[in-house]
Coordinates of C-alpha atoms and ligand atoms in Angstrom, one line a residue:
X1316 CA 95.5 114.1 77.5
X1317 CA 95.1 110.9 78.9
X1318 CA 92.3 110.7 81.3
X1319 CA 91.1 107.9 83.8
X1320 CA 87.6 108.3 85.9
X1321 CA 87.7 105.3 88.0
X1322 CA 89.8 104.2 90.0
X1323 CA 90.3 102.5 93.5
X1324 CA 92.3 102.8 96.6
X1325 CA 92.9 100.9 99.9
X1326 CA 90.3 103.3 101.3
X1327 CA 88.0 100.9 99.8
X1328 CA 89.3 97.4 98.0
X1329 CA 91.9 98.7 96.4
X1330 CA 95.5 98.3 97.2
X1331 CA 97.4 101.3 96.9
X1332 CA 97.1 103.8 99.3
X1333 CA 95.6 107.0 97.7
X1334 CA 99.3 108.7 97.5
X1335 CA 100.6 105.8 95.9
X1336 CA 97.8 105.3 93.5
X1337 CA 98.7 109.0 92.3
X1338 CA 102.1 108.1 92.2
X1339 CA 101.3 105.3 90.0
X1340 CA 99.4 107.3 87.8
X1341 CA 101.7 110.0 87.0
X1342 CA 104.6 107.3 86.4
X1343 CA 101.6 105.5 84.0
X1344 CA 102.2 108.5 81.8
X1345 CA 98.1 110.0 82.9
X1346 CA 97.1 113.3 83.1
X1347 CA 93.8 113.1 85.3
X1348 CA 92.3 110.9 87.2
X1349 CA 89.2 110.1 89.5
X1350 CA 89.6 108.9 92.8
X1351 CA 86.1 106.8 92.9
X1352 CA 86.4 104.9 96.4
X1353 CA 83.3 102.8 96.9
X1354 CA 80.9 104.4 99.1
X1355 CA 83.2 106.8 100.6
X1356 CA 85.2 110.3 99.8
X1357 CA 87.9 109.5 102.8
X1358 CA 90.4 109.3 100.4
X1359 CA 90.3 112.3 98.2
X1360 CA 91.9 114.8 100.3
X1361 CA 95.3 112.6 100.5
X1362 CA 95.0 112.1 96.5
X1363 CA 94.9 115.6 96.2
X1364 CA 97.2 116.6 98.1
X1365 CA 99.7 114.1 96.5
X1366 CA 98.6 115.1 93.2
X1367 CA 99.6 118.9 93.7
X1368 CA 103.3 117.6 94.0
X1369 CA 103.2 115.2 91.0
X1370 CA 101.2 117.2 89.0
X1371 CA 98.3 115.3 87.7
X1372 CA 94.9 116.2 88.0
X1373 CA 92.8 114.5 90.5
X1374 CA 89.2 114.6 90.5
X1375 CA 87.1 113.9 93.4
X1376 CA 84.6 111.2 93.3
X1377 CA 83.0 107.9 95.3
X1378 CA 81.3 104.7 93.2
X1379 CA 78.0 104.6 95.0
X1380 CA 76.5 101.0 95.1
X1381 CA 73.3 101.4 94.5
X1382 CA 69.9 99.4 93.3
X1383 CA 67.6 98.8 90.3
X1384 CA 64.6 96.0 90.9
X1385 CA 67.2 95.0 93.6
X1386 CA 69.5 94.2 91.0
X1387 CA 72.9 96.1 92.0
X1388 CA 73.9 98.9 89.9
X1389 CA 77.0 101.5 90.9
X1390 CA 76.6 105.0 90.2
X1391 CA 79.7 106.9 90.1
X1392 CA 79.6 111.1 91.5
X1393 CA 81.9 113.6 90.0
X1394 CA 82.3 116.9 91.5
X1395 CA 80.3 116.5 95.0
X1396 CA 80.4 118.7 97.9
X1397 CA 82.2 116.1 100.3
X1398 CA 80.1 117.7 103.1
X1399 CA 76.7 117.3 102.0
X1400 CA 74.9 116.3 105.2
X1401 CA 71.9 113.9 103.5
X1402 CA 74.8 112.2 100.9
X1403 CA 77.2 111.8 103.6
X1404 CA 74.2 110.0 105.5
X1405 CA 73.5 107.7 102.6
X1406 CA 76.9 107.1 102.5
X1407 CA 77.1 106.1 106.2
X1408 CA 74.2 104.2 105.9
X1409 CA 75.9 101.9 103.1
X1410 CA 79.2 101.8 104.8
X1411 CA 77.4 100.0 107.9
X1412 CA 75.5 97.8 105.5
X1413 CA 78.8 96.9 104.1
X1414 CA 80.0 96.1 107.9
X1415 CA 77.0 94.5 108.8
X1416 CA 77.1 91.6 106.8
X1417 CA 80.2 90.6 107.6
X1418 CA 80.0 88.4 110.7
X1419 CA 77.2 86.0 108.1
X1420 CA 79.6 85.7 105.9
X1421 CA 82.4 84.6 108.2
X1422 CA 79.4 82.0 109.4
X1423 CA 78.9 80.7 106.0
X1424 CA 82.6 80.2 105.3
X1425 CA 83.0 78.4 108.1
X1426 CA 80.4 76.0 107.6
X1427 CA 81.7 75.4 104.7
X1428 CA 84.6 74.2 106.2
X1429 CA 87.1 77.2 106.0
X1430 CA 87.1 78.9 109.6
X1431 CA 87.4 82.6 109.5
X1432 CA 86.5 84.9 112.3
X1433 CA 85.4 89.0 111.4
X1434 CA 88.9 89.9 113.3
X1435 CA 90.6 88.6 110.4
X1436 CA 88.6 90.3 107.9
X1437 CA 89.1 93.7 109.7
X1438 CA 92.7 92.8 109.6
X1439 CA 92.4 92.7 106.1
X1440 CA 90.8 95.4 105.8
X1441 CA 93.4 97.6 107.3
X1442 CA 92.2 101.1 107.8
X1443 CA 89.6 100.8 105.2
X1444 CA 86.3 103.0 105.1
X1445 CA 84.5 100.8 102.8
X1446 CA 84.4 96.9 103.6
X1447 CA 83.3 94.3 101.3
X1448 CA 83.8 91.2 99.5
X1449 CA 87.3 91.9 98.7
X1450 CA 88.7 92.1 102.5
X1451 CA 86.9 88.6 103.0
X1452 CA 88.2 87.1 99.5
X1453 CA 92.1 88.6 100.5
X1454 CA 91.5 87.2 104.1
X1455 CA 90.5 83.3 102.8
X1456 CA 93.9 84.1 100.1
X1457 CA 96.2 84.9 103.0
X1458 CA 94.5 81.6 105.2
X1459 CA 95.8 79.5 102.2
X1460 CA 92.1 78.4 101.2
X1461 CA 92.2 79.5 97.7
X1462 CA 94.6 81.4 95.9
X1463 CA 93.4 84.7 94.5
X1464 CA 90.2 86.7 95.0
X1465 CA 89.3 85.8 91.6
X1466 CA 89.2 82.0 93.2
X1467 CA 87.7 83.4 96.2
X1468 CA 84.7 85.2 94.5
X1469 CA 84.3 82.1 91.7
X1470 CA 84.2 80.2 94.6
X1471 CA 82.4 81.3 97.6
X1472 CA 81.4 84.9 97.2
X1473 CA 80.0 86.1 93.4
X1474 CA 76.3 86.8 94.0
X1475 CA 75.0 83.5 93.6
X1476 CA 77.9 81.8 95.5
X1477 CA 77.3 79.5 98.5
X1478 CA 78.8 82.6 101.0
X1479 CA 77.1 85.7 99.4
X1480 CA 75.3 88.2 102.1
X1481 CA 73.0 90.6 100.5
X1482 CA 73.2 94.0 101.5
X1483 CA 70.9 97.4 101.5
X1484 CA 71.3 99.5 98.9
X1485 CA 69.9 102.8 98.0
X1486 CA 67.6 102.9 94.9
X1487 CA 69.3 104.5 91.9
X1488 CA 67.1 106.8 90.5
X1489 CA 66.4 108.3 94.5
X1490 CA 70.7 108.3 94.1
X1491 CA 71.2 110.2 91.0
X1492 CA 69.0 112.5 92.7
X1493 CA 71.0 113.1 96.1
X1494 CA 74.1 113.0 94.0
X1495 CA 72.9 116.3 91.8
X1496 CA 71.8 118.2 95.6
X1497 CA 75.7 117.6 96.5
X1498 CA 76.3 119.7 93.5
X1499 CA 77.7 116.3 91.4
X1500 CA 77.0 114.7 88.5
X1501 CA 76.0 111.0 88.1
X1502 CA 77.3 108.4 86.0
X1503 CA 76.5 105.1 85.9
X1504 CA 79.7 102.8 85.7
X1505 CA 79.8 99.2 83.5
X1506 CA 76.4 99.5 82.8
X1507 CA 76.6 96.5 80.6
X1508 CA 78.5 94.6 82.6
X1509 CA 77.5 91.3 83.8
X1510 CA 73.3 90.8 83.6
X1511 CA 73.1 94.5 83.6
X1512 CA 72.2 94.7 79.9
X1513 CA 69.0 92.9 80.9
X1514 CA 68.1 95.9 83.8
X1515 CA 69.7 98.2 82.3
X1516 CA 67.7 98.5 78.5
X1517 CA 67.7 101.6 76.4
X1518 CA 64.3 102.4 77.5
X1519 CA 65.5 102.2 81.2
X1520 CA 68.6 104.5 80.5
X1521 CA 66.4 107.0 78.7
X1522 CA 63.7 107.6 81.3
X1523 CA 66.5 108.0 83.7
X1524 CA 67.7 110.5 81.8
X1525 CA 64.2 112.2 81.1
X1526 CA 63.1 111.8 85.2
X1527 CA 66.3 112.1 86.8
X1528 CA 68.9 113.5 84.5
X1529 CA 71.6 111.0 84.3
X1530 CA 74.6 112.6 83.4
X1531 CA 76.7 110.1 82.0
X1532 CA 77.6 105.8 81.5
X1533 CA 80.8 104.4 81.7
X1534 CA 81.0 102.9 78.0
X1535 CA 85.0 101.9 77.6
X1536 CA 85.0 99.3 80.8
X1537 CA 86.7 95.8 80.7
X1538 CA 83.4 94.3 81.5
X1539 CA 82.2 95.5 78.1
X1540 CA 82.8 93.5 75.0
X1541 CA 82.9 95.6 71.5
X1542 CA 80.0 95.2 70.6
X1543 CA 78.3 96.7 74.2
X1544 CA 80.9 99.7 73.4
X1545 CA 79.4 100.6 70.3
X1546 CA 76.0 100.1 71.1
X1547 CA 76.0 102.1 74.1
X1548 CA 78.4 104.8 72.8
X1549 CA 75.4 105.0 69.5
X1550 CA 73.1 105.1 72.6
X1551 CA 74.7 107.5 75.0
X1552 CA 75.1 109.7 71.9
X1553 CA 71.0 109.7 71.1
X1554 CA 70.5 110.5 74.6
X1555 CA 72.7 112.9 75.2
X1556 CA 74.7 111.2 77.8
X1557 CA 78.5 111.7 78.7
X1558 CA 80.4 109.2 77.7
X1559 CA 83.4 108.4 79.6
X1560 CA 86.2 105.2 79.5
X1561 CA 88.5 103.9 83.0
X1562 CA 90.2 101.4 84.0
X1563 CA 88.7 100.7 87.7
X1564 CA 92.1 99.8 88.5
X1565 CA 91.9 98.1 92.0
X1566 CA 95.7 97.5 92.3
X1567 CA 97.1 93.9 92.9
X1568 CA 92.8 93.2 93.5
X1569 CA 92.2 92.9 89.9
X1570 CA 94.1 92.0 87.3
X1571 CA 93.6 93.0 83.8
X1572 CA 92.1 96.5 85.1
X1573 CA 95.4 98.4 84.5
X1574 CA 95.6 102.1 85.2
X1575 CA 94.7 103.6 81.6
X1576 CA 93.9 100.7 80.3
X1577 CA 90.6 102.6 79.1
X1578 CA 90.6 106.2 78.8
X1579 CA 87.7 109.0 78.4
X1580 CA 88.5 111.5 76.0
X1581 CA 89.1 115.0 76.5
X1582 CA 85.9 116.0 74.9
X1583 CA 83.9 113.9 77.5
X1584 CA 85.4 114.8 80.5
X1585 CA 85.3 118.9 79.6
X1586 CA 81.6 117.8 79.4
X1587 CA 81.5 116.7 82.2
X1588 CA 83.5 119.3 84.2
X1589 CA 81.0 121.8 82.5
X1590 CA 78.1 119.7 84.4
X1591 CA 79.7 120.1 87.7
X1592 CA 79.9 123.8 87.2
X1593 CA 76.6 124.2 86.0
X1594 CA 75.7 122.3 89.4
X1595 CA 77.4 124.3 91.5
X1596 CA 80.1 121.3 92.3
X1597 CA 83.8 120.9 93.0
X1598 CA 85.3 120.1 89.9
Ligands
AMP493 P1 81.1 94.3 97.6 O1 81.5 95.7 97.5 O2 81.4 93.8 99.0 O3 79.7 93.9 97.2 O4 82.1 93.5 96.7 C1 82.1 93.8 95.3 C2 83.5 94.2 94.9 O5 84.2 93.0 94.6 C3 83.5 95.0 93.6 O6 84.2 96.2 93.8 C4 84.3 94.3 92.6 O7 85.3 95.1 92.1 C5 85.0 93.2 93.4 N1 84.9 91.9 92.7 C6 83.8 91.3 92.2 N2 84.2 90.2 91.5 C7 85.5 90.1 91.7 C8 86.4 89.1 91.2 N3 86.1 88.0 90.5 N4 87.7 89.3 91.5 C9 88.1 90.3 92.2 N5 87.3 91.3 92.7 C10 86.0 91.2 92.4
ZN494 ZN1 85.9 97.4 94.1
FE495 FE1 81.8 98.7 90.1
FE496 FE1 84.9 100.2 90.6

């Protein structure tokens, strides 16, 4: 069984719609995958519906952005009820966070000498649920300032770039919490990846799984070198996390994130379907 937790569609900063992501999928030779949209389930029912006729198995889930010591950290939910009033609220919350920020950022770019208006980013953004960073780096690609998002972000709009605009964020223990009331369970995606080694420590991870009951890290990522794998699979093991593997395939957004390219294995993911049960969720 070849099995992919984390994936993206044009419903947030990916670039297939959720159909075609399904399609893609199938014809990549998977068996399941989760549809894990940031900050948004808009895009589950189509996926769902499309995997009924291309049989694969699609699992419902969002990649929540969230915070630790206002360092950003994204939680990925499994199995919630889409419905949930108070999670659907958080989500909303972010969503207008996202929106928000926007019109700074167009500011900043243009001061900087590349004129970009928010009608252009929306443009960009399609029908989107989720804005972000993406729709902005696509928008500066299609003005002919830079050539890729990769550019765009190295350029103007990673974190510590000259056109970054912070935005609110949720904390993550208080999120691991609403996800588990929505009947899901919570994993925390690239955990290692860029300075999160230094926020997320072993000592962190384990008293977020003592206090909150994490259910799970993403340990087979792209932004994870070897040696972070085996570390935090010896971890996750200790602590009795799941362990899971994904691509967070974006599409054409970002290359080198392929669907499959990292897989969970079947072990881990009937883990974590027994979780969602246990929880009451939609698994
Ligand atoms: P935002 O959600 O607006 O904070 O933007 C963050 C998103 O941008 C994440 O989903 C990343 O996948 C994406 N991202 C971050 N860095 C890059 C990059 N260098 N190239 C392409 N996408 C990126
Ligand atoms: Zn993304
Ligand atoms: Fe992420
Ligand atoms: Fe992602």
């Amino acid at each position: 069984m070849r099995i992919d937790l984390h994936t993206h569609s044009r419903v947030s900063d990916g670039t297939d719609t959720p159909t075609g992501l399904v399609v893609k999928a199938a014809a990549a030779g998977l068996d399941v995958i989760a549809l894990t949209d940031h900050d948004t389930f808009a895009g589950v029912p189509e996926a769902l519906e499309a995997a009924k006729r291309v049989g694969l198995r699609v699992v419902g889930g969002a990649e929540i952005s969230t915070q630790l010591d206002g360092y950003p950290v994204h939680l990925l939910a499994y199995g919630c009820d889409p419905h949930h009033r108070r999670l659907n609220a958080e989500l909303a919350r972010i969503r207008s966070a996202r929106s928000e920020r926007l019109p700074r950022m167009c500011a900043l770019l243009t001061e900087l000498g590349l004129p970009v208006t928010l009608a252009q980013v929306q443009e960009s953004a399609g029908a989107a649920a989720a804005l972000g960073r993406p729709h902005v780096a696509d928008t500066l690609v299609r003005l002919g300032y830079v050539k890729n998002r990769s550019e765009a972000f190295d350029r103007y709009l990673d974190d510590d770039g000259p056109a970054f605009v912070r935005r609110y964020a949720p904390e993550l223990s208080e999120t691991i919490d609403l996800v588990h009331a929505a009947g899901g369970v919570a994993v925390i995606a690239h955990p290692w990846g860029r300075r999160g080694a230094e926020v997320l420590t072993a000592q962190r991870l384990e008293a977020l799984r003592r206090d909150h009951r994490l259910d799970g890290i993403e340990v087979d990522h792209e932004d994870h070198d070897a040696a972070a794998r085996s570390l935090l699979f010896e971890l996750g093991a200790r602590l009795g996390l799941v362990r899971t593997g994904a691509s967070d395939y974006h599409g054409l957004g970002k290359p080198g994130h392929e669907l499959g390219c990292n897989l969970t294995r079947p072990s881990a993911f009937a883990d974590l379907l027994a979780k969602i049960r246990q929880r009451g969720g939609h698994p």
